[in-house]
């Protein structure tokens, strides 16, 4: 059953529909919340995650599958919950030092990774590498400003387009685009070491 | 893939150490329980369970916190506060118009009780009906009189308690036609000597019974009357049973009134005041409002009838009012009428002022009934009034 139908069923009183919906998106939503909060506030990830689902339950009557998918709707709620917590926590936006590089490859799309790597059967070394890269990426994400981090995660984890991103965050298209661009710039600069390795021929 | 989407970063995210991280089991359980409770139907409270007390069942039946309990509590608190504040406060009681009359007559020291003869049935009905009221005051009256030191009101041997009136009435019956009582009242009330004496002198014996009856009805200070010479009181006393007054005061014989009832005015002021006060407490006051609104006055004097207006006759108007103010005792006056002044407003007769040689009667219409009040007027005032009347015609 699609996510929208499960949510509607739950709104009608079907608790089992909620269980199925929750099981389907628990991990992704929790990772999103945790990564958006960043490492300094990782301890509050569970609390914010629970708050997110509470908001979803409370808004079940008003859910209407119009245009945006349930996942988009839920990720937006999670984003708002996390941002609220970030604001209340008084965490300073860390501009971070993403390296001296200015991220000049923003205009250079690097989509060769899909073709260069055999992802269907990754080797142990590949997995380790990517795990390390992922670890580094998390640290780089922590150094991003909250708004840029949110824009990057919504764009890459949730698959939201720039237009969708702008709508969900209540931003102008150009503003959302700028945030995403800056986020990529900084992340690429922070991940330079790993990205350079990827560029090196095997 | 666009410039804004980096596959390498996405892949790195997918392999990040937290890629397979899940929330705590307790968090999961709490979320699922909360979601289940949100859609679970409201279970009815076991109000009728065996262990539920009656007040618990009542509480649940009343809707628990959904009821306006706060408003109810506030109302109770406010009511309690008001009750406590007004606890020692006297309840305001409306005072009737007759209430102050009980004290006003006491100030009328010069108001001799009139011995108006009931010349007409209507006026007589008024004093008769009012007679029962004064009766209860008969008993306290003697006490009051004894407490008031009046030089003129020297206690006489005849001043006996009401219980002895019957005896005195018998002795007075023997002297009912005697004018002897006249001097006695004069001694007792010098202030009213002129009025009382004059009135006493002119009363013909044949009208003594009528005067006594009217005097008994209008006066409640029978104890004071005991100071009056016991003359002619036997007749009223004998006639008392036939009068409405008698039944009212079974234990008190009618006051001993001399046949010359006009001697009554010669009584001491204080007793008259007390008695009159009790009498007036039950008798409506004369209504002299007609003197403020009359437009025409029809004067009958010396066989002539003339009509005048208030304008230009200020002296006459003042004299009329002065004379009318003497009419304080309910009942008709005694003696012939010398001049009759009818106050009119258009076709409406407001009142009639009948003036005798030394008496006055004011008759006004009240509640569809003519109410008469009479009194004693000094001869000098009567003379002045007649002069003004003749001048105005």
Coordinates of C-alpha atoms in Angstrom, one line a residue:
Chain A
X1 CA 0.0 0.0 0.0
X2 CA 1.4 3.4 -0.9
X3 CA 2.5 5.7 1.9
X4 CA -0.4 8.0 1.2
X5 CA -3.0 5.3 1.6
X6 CA -1.4 4.0 4.7
X7 CA -1.5 7.5 6.2
X8 CA -5.2 7.9 5.2
X9 CA -6.0 4.6 6.7
X10 CA -4.3 5.5 9.9
X11 CA -6.2 8.8 10.0
X12 CA -9.4 6.7 9.8
X13 CA -8.3 4.8 12.9
X14 CA -6.2 2.0 11.5
X15 CA -3.3 1.7 13.9
X16 CA -1.7 -1.1 11.9
X17 CA -1.4 1.2 8.9
X18 CA 0.8 3.5 11.0
X19 CA 3.0 0.6 12.1
X20 CA 3.6 -0.3 8.5
X21 CA 4.3 3.3 7.6
X22 CA 6.6 3.7 10.5
X23 CA 8.6 0.6 9.8
X24 CA 9.0 1.7 6.2
X25 CA 10.5 5.1 7.0
X26 CA 12.0 4.8 10.4
X27 CA 15.6 4.5 9.4
X28 CA 15.7 7.1 6.7
X29 CA 13.8 9.6 8.8
X30 CA 16.0 8.9 11.9
X31 CA 19.2 9.3 9.9
X32 CA 17.9 12.5 8.4
X33 CA 17.1 13.9 11.8
X34 CA 20.4 12.8 13.3
X35 CA 22.5 14.2 10.4
X36 CA 20.6 17.4 10.4
X37 CA 21.1 17.9 14.1
X38 CA 24.8 17.1 13.6
X39 CA 27.2 15.4 15.9
X40 CA 27.1 18.0 18.7
X41 CA 23.4 17.3 19.1
X42 CA 23.3 13.7 18.2
X43 CA 22.1 12.9 21.7
X44 CA 18.9 14.7 21.0
X45 CA 18.2 12.8 17.8
X46 CA 15.9 10.3 19.5
X47 CA 13.9 13.1 21.1
X48 CA 13.6 15.1 17.9
X49 CA 12.7 11.9 16.1
X50 CA 9.9 11.2 18.5
X51 CA 8.8 14.7 18.3
X52 CA 8.7 14.4 14.5
X53 CA 6.4 11.4 14.7
X54 CA 4.2 13.1 17.2
X55 CA 3.7 15.9 14.8
X56 CA 2.9 13.4 12.1
X57 CA 0.3 11.8 14.3
X58 CA -1.2 15.0 15.3
X59 CA -1.5 16.2 11.7
X60 CA -3.0 12.9 10.4
X61 CA -6.4 14.5 10.0
X62 CA -5.0 17.2 7.8
X63 CA -3.0 15.0 5.6
X64 CA -4.0 15.1 2.0
X65 CA -2.0 13.5 -0.7
X66 CA -1.9 16.5 -3.0
X67 CA 1.2 16.7 -5.1
X68 CA 3.8 16.1 -2.5
X69 CA 4.4 12.5 -1.4
X70 CA 4.0 11.4 2.2
X71 CA 7.8 11.0 2.4
X72 CA 8.3 14.6 1.4
X73 CA 5.7 15.7 3.9
X74 CA 7.2 13.7 6.7
X75 CA 10.8 14.8 5.9
X76 CA 9.5 18.4 5.9
X77 CA 8.1 17.8 9.4
X78 CA 11.3 16.3 10.5
X79 CA 13.3 19.2 9.1
X80 CA 11.1 21.6 11.0
X81 CA 11.4 19.7 14.2
X82 CA 15.2 19.5 13.9
X83 CA 15.5 23.2 13.0
X84 CA 13.4 24.1 15.9
X85 CA 15.6 22.2 18.2
X86 CA 18.7 23.7 16.7
X87 CA 17.3 27.2 17.2
X88 CA 16.3 26.5 20.8
X89 CA 19.6 24.9 21.6
X90 CA 21.4 28.1 20.7
X91 CA 23.8 26.2 18.6
X92 CA 25.8 28.7 16.7
X93 CA 25.8 28.2 13.0
X94 CA 29.2 26.8 12.2
X95 CA 30.5 28.2 9.1
X96 CA 33.2 25.7 9.5
X97 CA 36.4 25.6 7.7
X98 CA 35.8 23.5 4.8
X99 CA 39.3 23.9 3.6
X100 CA 41.0 26.5 1.8
X101 CA 39.5 25.4 -1.4
X102 CA 36.6 27.5 -2.6
X103 CA 34.9 24.6 -4.2
X104 CA 35.5 25.6 -7.8
X105 CA 34.1 22.4 -9.2
X106 CA 30.5 23.4 -8.5
X107 CA 30.0 23.7 -12.1
X108 CA 31.7 20.4 -12.8
X109 CA 29.2 17.7 -12.3
X110 CA 30.9 14.5 -11.3
X111 CA 28.4 11.9 -12.2
X112 CA 31.0 9.4 -13.4
X113 CA 30.9 7.7 -10.1
X114 CA 27.9 5.6 -11.1
X115 CA 29.8 4.3 -14.1
X116 CA 33.3 4.1 -12.6
X117 CA 32.4 2.0 -9.7
X118 CA 30.6 -1.3 -9.8
X119 CA 28.2 -0.7 -7.1
X120 CA 26.3 -3.9 -7.5
X121 CA 29.2 -5.9 -6.2
X122 CA 31.4 -3.6 -4.3
X123 CA 34.7 -4.9 -3.0
X124 CA 35.7 -4.9 0.6
X125 CA 38.0 -2.0 0.0
X126 CA 35.4 -0.1 -1.7
X127 CA 33.0 -0.5 1.1
X128 CA 35.6 0.5 3.6
X129 CA 36.5 3.5 1.5
X130 CA 33.0 4.6 1.2
X131 CA 32.4 4.1 4.8
X132 CA 35.3 6.3 5.6
X133 CA 34.1 8.8 3.1
X134 CA 30.8 8.7 4.7
X135 CA 32.3 9.3 8.0
X136 CA 34.2 12.3 6.7
X137 CA 31.1 13.5 5.0
X138 CA 29.2 13.5 8.3
X139 CA 31.9 15.5 9.9
X140 CA 31.7 18.0 7.0
X141 CA 28.0 18.2 7.3
X142 CA 28.4 19.1 10.9
X143 CA 30.5 22.0 9.9
X144 CA 27.9 23.3 7.5
X145 CA 25.4 26.0 8.6
X146 CA 22.1 24.5 9.6
X147 CA 20.2 25.9 6.7
X148 CA 22.7 24.6 4.1
X149 CA 23.0 21.3 5.8
X150 CA 19.2 21.0 5.7
X151 CA 19.1 21.9 2.0
X152 CA 21.8 19.4 1.2
X153 CA 20.2 16.6 3.1
X154 CA 16.7 17.2 1.8
X155 CA 18.1 17.4 -1.7
X156 CA 20.3 14.3 -1.5
X157 CA 18.6 12.0 0.9
X158 CA 15.0 12.8 0.2
X159 CA 15.5 13.5 -3.5
X160 CA 13.7 16.8 -3.4
X161 CA 14.2 19.0 -6.4
X162 CA 15.2 22.6 -6.0
X163 CA 11.7 23.8 -6.6
X164 CA 10.4 21.3 -4.1
X165 CA 13.1 22.3 -1.7
X166 CA 12.2 26.0 -2.0
X167 CA 8.5 25.2 -1.4
X168 CA 9.1 23.0 1.6
X169 CA 11.4 25.5 3.2
X170 CA 9.4 28.4 2.3
X171 CA 12.2 30.0 0.3
X172 CA 12.5 31.6 -3.0
X173 CA 13.8 29.4 -5.7
X174 CA 17.1 31.3 -6.0
X175 CA 17.5 31.3 -2.3
X176 CA 17.1 27.5 -2.1
X177 CA 19.4 27.1 -5.0
X178 CA 22.1 29.3 -3.4
X179 CA 21.9 27.4 -0.2
X180 CA 22.3 24.1 -2.0
X181 CA 25.2 25.5 -4.1
X182 CA 27.1 26.8 -1.1
X183 CA 26.5 23.6 0.8
X184 CA 27.9 21.5 -2.1
X185 CA 30.8 23.9 -2.4
X186 CA 31.8 23.5 1.2
X187 CA 31.2 19.7 1.3
X188 CA 33.3 19.1 -1.8
X189 CA 36.0 21.2 -0.3
X190 CA 35.8 19.2 2.9
X191 CA 35.7 15.9 1.0
X192 CA 38.5 16.9 -1.3
X193 CA 40.8 14.2 -0.1
X194 CA 38.3 11.5 -0.8
X195 CA 37.1 13.0 -4.0
X196 CA 40.7 13.2 -5.3
X197 CA 41.0 9.5 -4.6
X198 CA 37.9 8.8 -6.6
X199 CA 39.3 10.7 -9.5
X200 CA 42.5 8.8 -9.6
X201 CA 42.4 6.0 -11.9
X202 CA 42.4 2.7 -10.3
Chain B
X1 CA 22.7 14.7 -12.2
X2 CA 23.1 18.5 -12.0
X3 CA 25.6 20.8 -10.5
X4 CA 23.6 20.8 -7.4
X5 CA 23.6 17.1 -7.0
X6 CA 26.8 15.2 -6.4
X7 CA 26.6 11.4 -6.7
X8 CA 29.8 10.9 -4.8
X9 CA 28.5 12.7 -1.8
X10 CA 25.3 10.8 -2.0
X11 CA 27.2 7.5 -2.1
X12 CA 29.3 8.6 0.7
X13 CA 26.2 9.3 2.7
X14 CA 24.9 5.9 1.9
X15 CA 28.0 4.3 3.4
X16 CA 28.3 6.6 6.3
X17 CA 28.6 4.9 9.7
X18 CA 25.1 6.0 10.6
X19 CA 23.6 4.6 7.4
X20 CA 21.9 1.8 9.3
X21 CA 21.3 3.6 12.5
X22 CA 17.8 3.3 14.0
X23 CA 16.3 5.0 17.0
X24 CA 16.3 3.5 20.4
X25 CA 13.8 0.7 21.0
X26 CA 12.1 2.6 23.7
X27 CA 11.7 5.5 21.3
X28 CA 10.1 3.2 18.8
X29 CA 7.8 1.8 21.4
X30 CA 6.8 5.2 22.6
X31 CA 6.0 6.4 19.1
X32 CA 3.9 3.4 18.3
X33 CA 2.0 3.6 21.5
X34 CA 1.4 7.2 21.1
X35 CA 0.1 6.6 17.6
X36 CA -2.1 3.8 18.8
X37 CA -3.6 5.9 21.6
X38 CA -4.3 8.7 19.2
X39 CA -6.7 6.7 17.1
X40 CA -8.0 4.4 19.8
X41 CA -11.7 5.0 20.6
X42 CA -12.4 6.7 23.9
X43 CA -13.0 3.9 26.3
X44 CA -16.0 4.6 28.6
X45 CA -15.0 5.1 32.2
X46 CA -16.2 2.3 34.5
X47 CA -18.6 4.6 36.4
X48 CA -20.8 1.7 37.2
X49 CA -18.1 -0.5 38.5
X50 CA -18.6 -2.2 41.7
X51 CA -15.9 -0.2 43.3
X52 CA -17.1 3.2 42.0
X53 CA -18.5 5.4 44.7
X54 CA -21.7 7.3 44.2
X55 CA -19.9 10.6 43.9
X56 CA -17.6 9.1 41.4
X57 CA -20.5 8.0 39.3
X58 CA -22.0 11.5 39.7
X59 CA -18.8 13.1 38.7
X60 CA -18.5 11.1 35.6
X61 CA -22.1 11.5 34.7
X62 CA -21.8 15.2 35.0
X63 CA -19.1 15.3 32.5
X64 CA -16.0 15.6 34.7
X65 CA -14.0 18.6 33.9
X66 CA -16.1 19.5 30.9
X67 CA -18.7 21.1 33.2
X68 CA -18.6 24.7 34.3
X69 CA -17.3 23.8 37.7
X70 CA -15.3 26.9 37.9
X71 CA -18.3 29.1 37.3
X72 CA -20.3 27.1 39.8
X73 CA -17.6 27.5 42.4
X74 CA -17.3 31.2 41.8
X75 CA -21.0 31.6 42.2
X76 CA -21.0 29.8 45.5
X77 CA -18.1 31.8 46.8
X78 CA -19.8 35.0 45.7
X79 CA -23.0 34.1 47.3
X80 CA -21.3 33.2 50.6
X81 CA -19.4 36.5 50.6
X82 CA -22.6 38.5 50.1
X83 CA -24.3 36.6 52.8
X84 CA -21.5 37.2 55.2
X85 CA -21.4 40.9 54.4
X86 CA -25.2 41.3 54.8
X87 CA -25.4 39.1 57.8
X88 CA -25.8 41.9 60.3
X89 CA -27.4 44.4 58.1
X90 CA -31.0 45.3 58.7
X91 CA -33.4 44.5 56.0
X92 CA -34.7 47.7 54.7
X93 CA -38.3 47.9 55.3
X94 CA -40.5 50.2 53.3
X95 CA -42.2 52.7 55.5
X96 CA -45.8 53.5 54.7
X97 CA -47.1 57.0 54.4
X98 CA -48.9 56.6 57.7
X99 CA -45.8 55.8 59.6
X100 CA -44.6 59.4 60.1
X101 CA -48.1 60.4 61.0
X102 CA -47.8 58.8 64.3
X103 CA -45.3 61.3 65.4
X104 CA -46.4 64.3 63.5
X105 CA -49.6 64.7 65.5
X106 CA -47.6 64.9 68.6
X107 CA -46.2 68.1 67.3
X108 CA -49.5 69.5 66.8
X109 CA -49.8 70.8 70.3
X110 CA -52.6 73.2 69.4
X111 CA -54.8 70.7 67.7
X112 CA -57.8 70.2 69.8
X113 CA -59.6 67.1 69.0
X114 CA -62.7 68.2 67.2
X115 CA -66.1 67.1 68.3
X116 CA -67.6 67.1 64.9
X117 CA -71.1 66.1 64.7
X118 CA -71.6 63.5 62.0
X119 CA -73.9 65.6 59.9
X120 CA -73.6 63.3 57.0
X121 CA -73.2 59.6 56.6
X122 CA -70.1 59.8 54.6
X123 CA -68.0 61.8 56.8
X124 CA -69.2 60.0 59.8
X125 CA -68.2 56.8 58.3
X126 CA -64.6 57.9 58.2
X127 CA -64.3 58.5 61.9
X128 CA -66.3 55.4 62.7
X129 CA -64.0 53.2 60.8
X130 CA -61.0 54.9 62.2
X131 CA -62.3 54.5 65.7
X132 CA -61.1 51.0 66.3
X133 CA -57.6 52.0 65.6
X134 CA -57.3 54.6 68.3
X135 CA -58.6 52.1 70.8
X136 CA -55.4 50.2 71.2
X137 CA -53.7 53.4 72.1
X138 CA -56.0 54.1 74.9
X139 CA -54.2 51.9 77.3
X140 CA -50.7 53.3 76.8
X141 CA -52.1 56.8 76.7
X142 CA -52.7 57.1 80.3
X143 CA -49.1 56.1 81.0
X144 CA -47.8 58.7 78.7
X145 CA -49.9 61.4 80.2
X146 CA -48.7 60.6 83.6
X147 CA -45.2 61.0 82.4
X148 CA -45.7 64.4 80.9
X149 CA -45.5 67.1 83.5
X150 CA -47.8 69.8 82.3
X151 CA -48.7 72.5 84.7
X152 CA -52.0 72.8 83.1
X153 CA -52.5 69.2 83.1
X154 CA -52.5 68.8 86.8
X155 CA -53.6 65.4 87.8
X156 CA -57.1 65.5 88.7
X157 CA -58.9 63.1 90.8
X158 CA -60.8 62.3 87.7
X159 CA -57.8 61.2 85.9
X160 CA -58.3 57.5 86.4
X161 CA -57.1 54.6 84.4
X162 CA -59.3 53.6 81.5
X163 CA -60.9 51.0 83.7
X164 CA -62.7 53.6 85.7
X165 CA -64.3 55.3 82.7
X166 CA -67.4 53.3 83.1
X167 CA -67.9 54.5 86.5
X168 CA -67.2 58.0 85.5
X169 CA -69.5 57.8 82.7
X170 CA -72.3 57.0 85.0
X171 CA -71.6 60.1 87.1
X172 CA -71.2 62.2 84.1
X173 CA -74.4 61.1 82.7
X174 CA -76.0 62.9 85.5
X175 CA -74.3 66.1 84.4
X176 CA -74.4 65.7 80.7
X177 CA -76.1 68.9 80.0
X178 CA -74.2 70.9 82.5
X179 CA -71.8 73.5 81.2
X180 CA -69.8 73.1 84.4
X181 CA -67.0 71.2 82.7
X182 CA -66.1 74.2 80.7
X183 CA -63.9 75.8 83.3
X184 CA -62.1 72.7 84.1
X185 CA -60.7 72.2 80.6
X186 CA -59.7 75.8 80.7
X187 CA -57.6 75.2 83.7
X188 CA -55.9 72.2 82.3
X189 CA -55.0 73.6 79.0
X190 CA -54.6 77.3 79.1
X191 CA -53.0 77.3 75.6
X192 CA -56.2 76.1 74.1
X193 CA -58.4 78.0 76.4
X194 CA -59.7 80.4 73.8
X195 CA -60.7 77.7 71.5
X196 CA -62.0 75.3 74.0
X197 CA -63.9 77.9 76.0
X198 CA -65.5 79.5 73.1
X199 CA -66.6 76.2 71.7
X200 CA -67.9 75.1 75.0
X201 CA -70.0 78.1 75.5
X202 CA -71.8 77.9 72.3
X203 CA -72.7 74.3 72.3
X204 CA -76.4 73.7 72.8
X205 CA -77.2 70.9 75.1
X206 CA -79.4 69.2 72.6
X207 CA -76.3 68.3 70.5
X208 CA -74.3 66.9 73.2
X209 CA -74.8 63.3 72.3
X210 CA -73.7 63.9 68.8
X211 CA -70.7 65.8 69.8
X212 CA -69.7 63.2 72.3
X213 CA -70.0 60.4 69.8
X214 CA -67.8 62.3 67.3
X215 CA -65.3 63.2 70.0
X216 CA -65.0 59.6 71.1
X217 CA -64.4 58.4 67.6
X218 CA -61.8 61.0 66.8
X219 CA -59.9 60.9 70.0
X220 CA -57.8 58.0 71.1
X221 CA -56.4 59.7 74.2
X222 CA -59.3 58.7 76.4
X223 CA -57.0 58.7 79.4
X224 CA -56.4 62.3 78.8
X225 CA -60.1 62.8 78.5
X226 CA -60.2 61.7 82.1
X227 CA -58.8 65.0 82.9
X228 CA -61.8 66.6 81.4
X229 CA -64.7 67.2 83.6
X230 CA -66.8 64.2 83.7
X231 CA -69.8 65.7 82.3
X232 CA -72.0 64.3 79.8
X233 CA -69.9 61.3 79.4
X234 CA -72.5 58.9 80.6
X235 CA -74.4 59.3 77.5
X236 CA -71.6 58.6 75.2
X237 CA -70.6 55.8 77.5
X238 CA -74.0 54.4 77.3
X239 CA -74.1 54.8 73.7
X240 CA -70.7 53.4 73.2
X241 CA -71.9 49.9 72.7
X242 CA -73.9 51.1 69.9
X243 CA -71.0 52.8 68.3
X244 CA -68.2 51.2 66.6
X245 CA -65.9 52.6 69.2
X246 CA -67.3 50.6 72.0
X247 CA -66.4 47.2 70.7
X248 CA -62.9 48.3 70.1
X249 CA -62.3 49.1 73.6
X250 CA -64.2 46.7 75.7
X251 CA -62.1 47.2 78.7
X252 CA -62.0 50.9 78.3
X253 CA -65.1 52.9 78.6
X254 CA -65.4 55.7 76.2
X255 CA -63.5 58.7 77.3
X256 CA -65.4 61.0 79.6
X257 CA -66.2 63.8 77.4
X258 CA -68.1 66.8 78.6
X259 CA -71.2 67.5 76.6
X260 CA -69.4 70.6 75.7
X261 CA -67.1 68.7 73.7
X262 CA -65.3 71.8 72.7
X263 CA -63.8 71.7 76.2
X264 CA -61.6 69.0 74.9
X265 CA -59.4 71.4 73.2
X266 CA -58.7 72.9 76.5
X267 CA -57.0 69.7 77.5
X268 CA -53.4 69.7 78.1
X269 CA -51.3 69.8 75.1
X270 CA -49.2 66.8 75.8
X271 CA -52.1 64.4 76.4
X272 CA -53.8 65.7 73.3
X273 CA -50.8 65.2 71.3
X274 CA -50.3 61.6 72.4
X275 CA -53.9 60.8 71.9
X276 CA -54.1 62.6 68.7
X277 CA -51.0 60.9 67.5
X278 CA -52.6 57.5 68.1
X279 CA -55.8 58.6 66.5
X280 CA -54.1 60.1 63.5
X281 CA -52.0 57.2 63.0
X282 CA -55.1 55.5 61.7
X283 CA -56.8 58.5 60.1
X284 CA -55.6 59.9 56.9
X285 CA -54.4 63.5 57.0
X286 CA -56.5 66.2 55.4
X287 CA -55.7 66.7 51.8
X288 CA -55.1 70.4 51.2
X289 CA -53.6 70.1 47.8
X290 CA -56.7 71.6 46.2
X291 CA -55.5 74.9 47.5
X292 CA -52.6 74.7 45.1
X293 CA -54.5 73.8 42.0
X294 CA -57.9 75.5 42.2
X295 CA -58.9 77.8 39.4
X296 CA -62.1 79.1 40.7
X297 CA -63.8 79.5 44.0
X298 CA -67.5 79.6 44.4
X299 CA -68.3 81.5 47.6
X300 CA -71.7 81.3 49.2
X301 CA -72.1 84.1 51.8
X302 CA -75.1 86.1 53.0
X303 CA -77.3 84.4 50.5
X304 CA -75.2 85.3 47.6
X305 CA -73.0 83.2 45.4
X306 CA -70.0 84.6 43.8
X307 CA -67.1 83.1 41.9
X308 CA -63.6 84.4 42.1
X309 CA -60.2 83.3 40.7
X310 CA -57.0 83.0 42.7
X311 CA -55.4 85.9 40.8
X312 CA -55.7 89.2 42.6
X313 CA -57.0 87.7 45.8
X314 CA -53.8 86.8 47.5
X315 CA -54.9 87.8 50.9
X316 CA -58.1 85.8 50.6
X317 CA -56.3 82.8 49.4
X318 CA -53.9 82.9 52.3
X319 CA -56.7 83.3 54.7
X320 CA -58.6 80.4 53.2
X321 CA -55.5 78.2 53.6
X322 CA -55.0 79.4 57.1
X323 CA -58.5 78.5 58.1
X324 CA -58.4 75.2 56.3
X325 CA -55.3 74.2 58.1
X326 CA -57.4 74.2 61.3
X327 CA -59.4 71.3 60.0
X328 CA -57.4 68.4 61.5
X329 CA -60.0 66.1 63.0
X330 CA -61.9 63.7 60.9
X331 CA -65.5 64.4 60.8
X332 CA -68.0 67.1 60.2
X333 CA -68.0 70.3 62.1
X334 CA -70.7 71.4 64.5
X335 CA -72.6 74.6 64.2
X336 CA -74.1 76.5 61.4
X337 CA -72.1 77.3 58.3
X338 CA -71.5 81.0 57.8
X339 CA -69.6 80.8 54.6
X340 CA -69.0 78.1 52.1
X341 CA -66.2 78.1 49.6
X342 CA -66.0 75.5 46.9
X343 CA -62.7 75.2 45.1
X344 CA -63.1 74.3 41.5
X345 CA -60.9 73.4 38.6
X346 CA -63.0 73.6 35.5
X347 CA -66.0 71.4 36.2
X348 CA -64.2 69.4 38.9
X349 CA -65.0 70.2 42.5
X350 CA -61.8 69.9 44.4
X351 CA -63.0 70.6 47.9
X352 CA -65.4 72.5 50.0
X353 CA -64.4 74.7 52.9
X354 CA -67.3 75.4 55.3
X355 CA -66.6 77.9 57.9
X356 CA -68.8 78.4 60.9
X357 CA -68.6 81.1 63.6
X358 CA -65.7 79.3 65.2
X359 CA -65.3 76.1 63.4
X360 CA -64.2 74.9 60.0
X361 CA -64.8 71.9 57.9
X362 CA -62.7 70.9 54.9
X363 CA -64.2 68.3 52.6
X364 CA -62.1 66.9 49.9
X365 CA -62.6 64.0 47.5
X366 CA -60.4 61.1 48.1
X367 CA -60.7 57.8 46.3
X368 CA -64.1 58.7 45.1
X369 CA -65.3 59.5 48.6
X370 CA -65.7 62.8 50.3
X371 CA -63.4 63.1 53.3
X372 CA -64.2 65.7 55.8
X373 CA -61.9 67.2 58.5
X374 CA -63.1 69.8 60.9
X375 CA -61.5 71.9 63.5
X376 CA -61.8 74.9 65.7
X377 CA -61.1 78.3 64.3
X378 CA -60.6 81.4 66.4
X379 CA -63.3 83.8 65.9
X380 CA -60.8 86.4 64.9
X381 CA -59.7 84.3 62.0
X382 CA -63.3 83.8 60.9
X383 CA -63.9 87.5 61.0
X384 CA -60.9 88.1 58.9
X385 CA -61.9 85.5 56.4
X386 CA -65.4 87.0 56.1
X387 CA -63.9 90.4 55.6
X388 CA -61.7 89.1 52.8
X389 CA -64.5 87.3 51.2
X390 CA -66.8 90.3 51.2
X391 CA -64.0 92.4 49.8
X392 CA -63.3 89.9 47.0
X393 CA -66.9 89.5 45.8

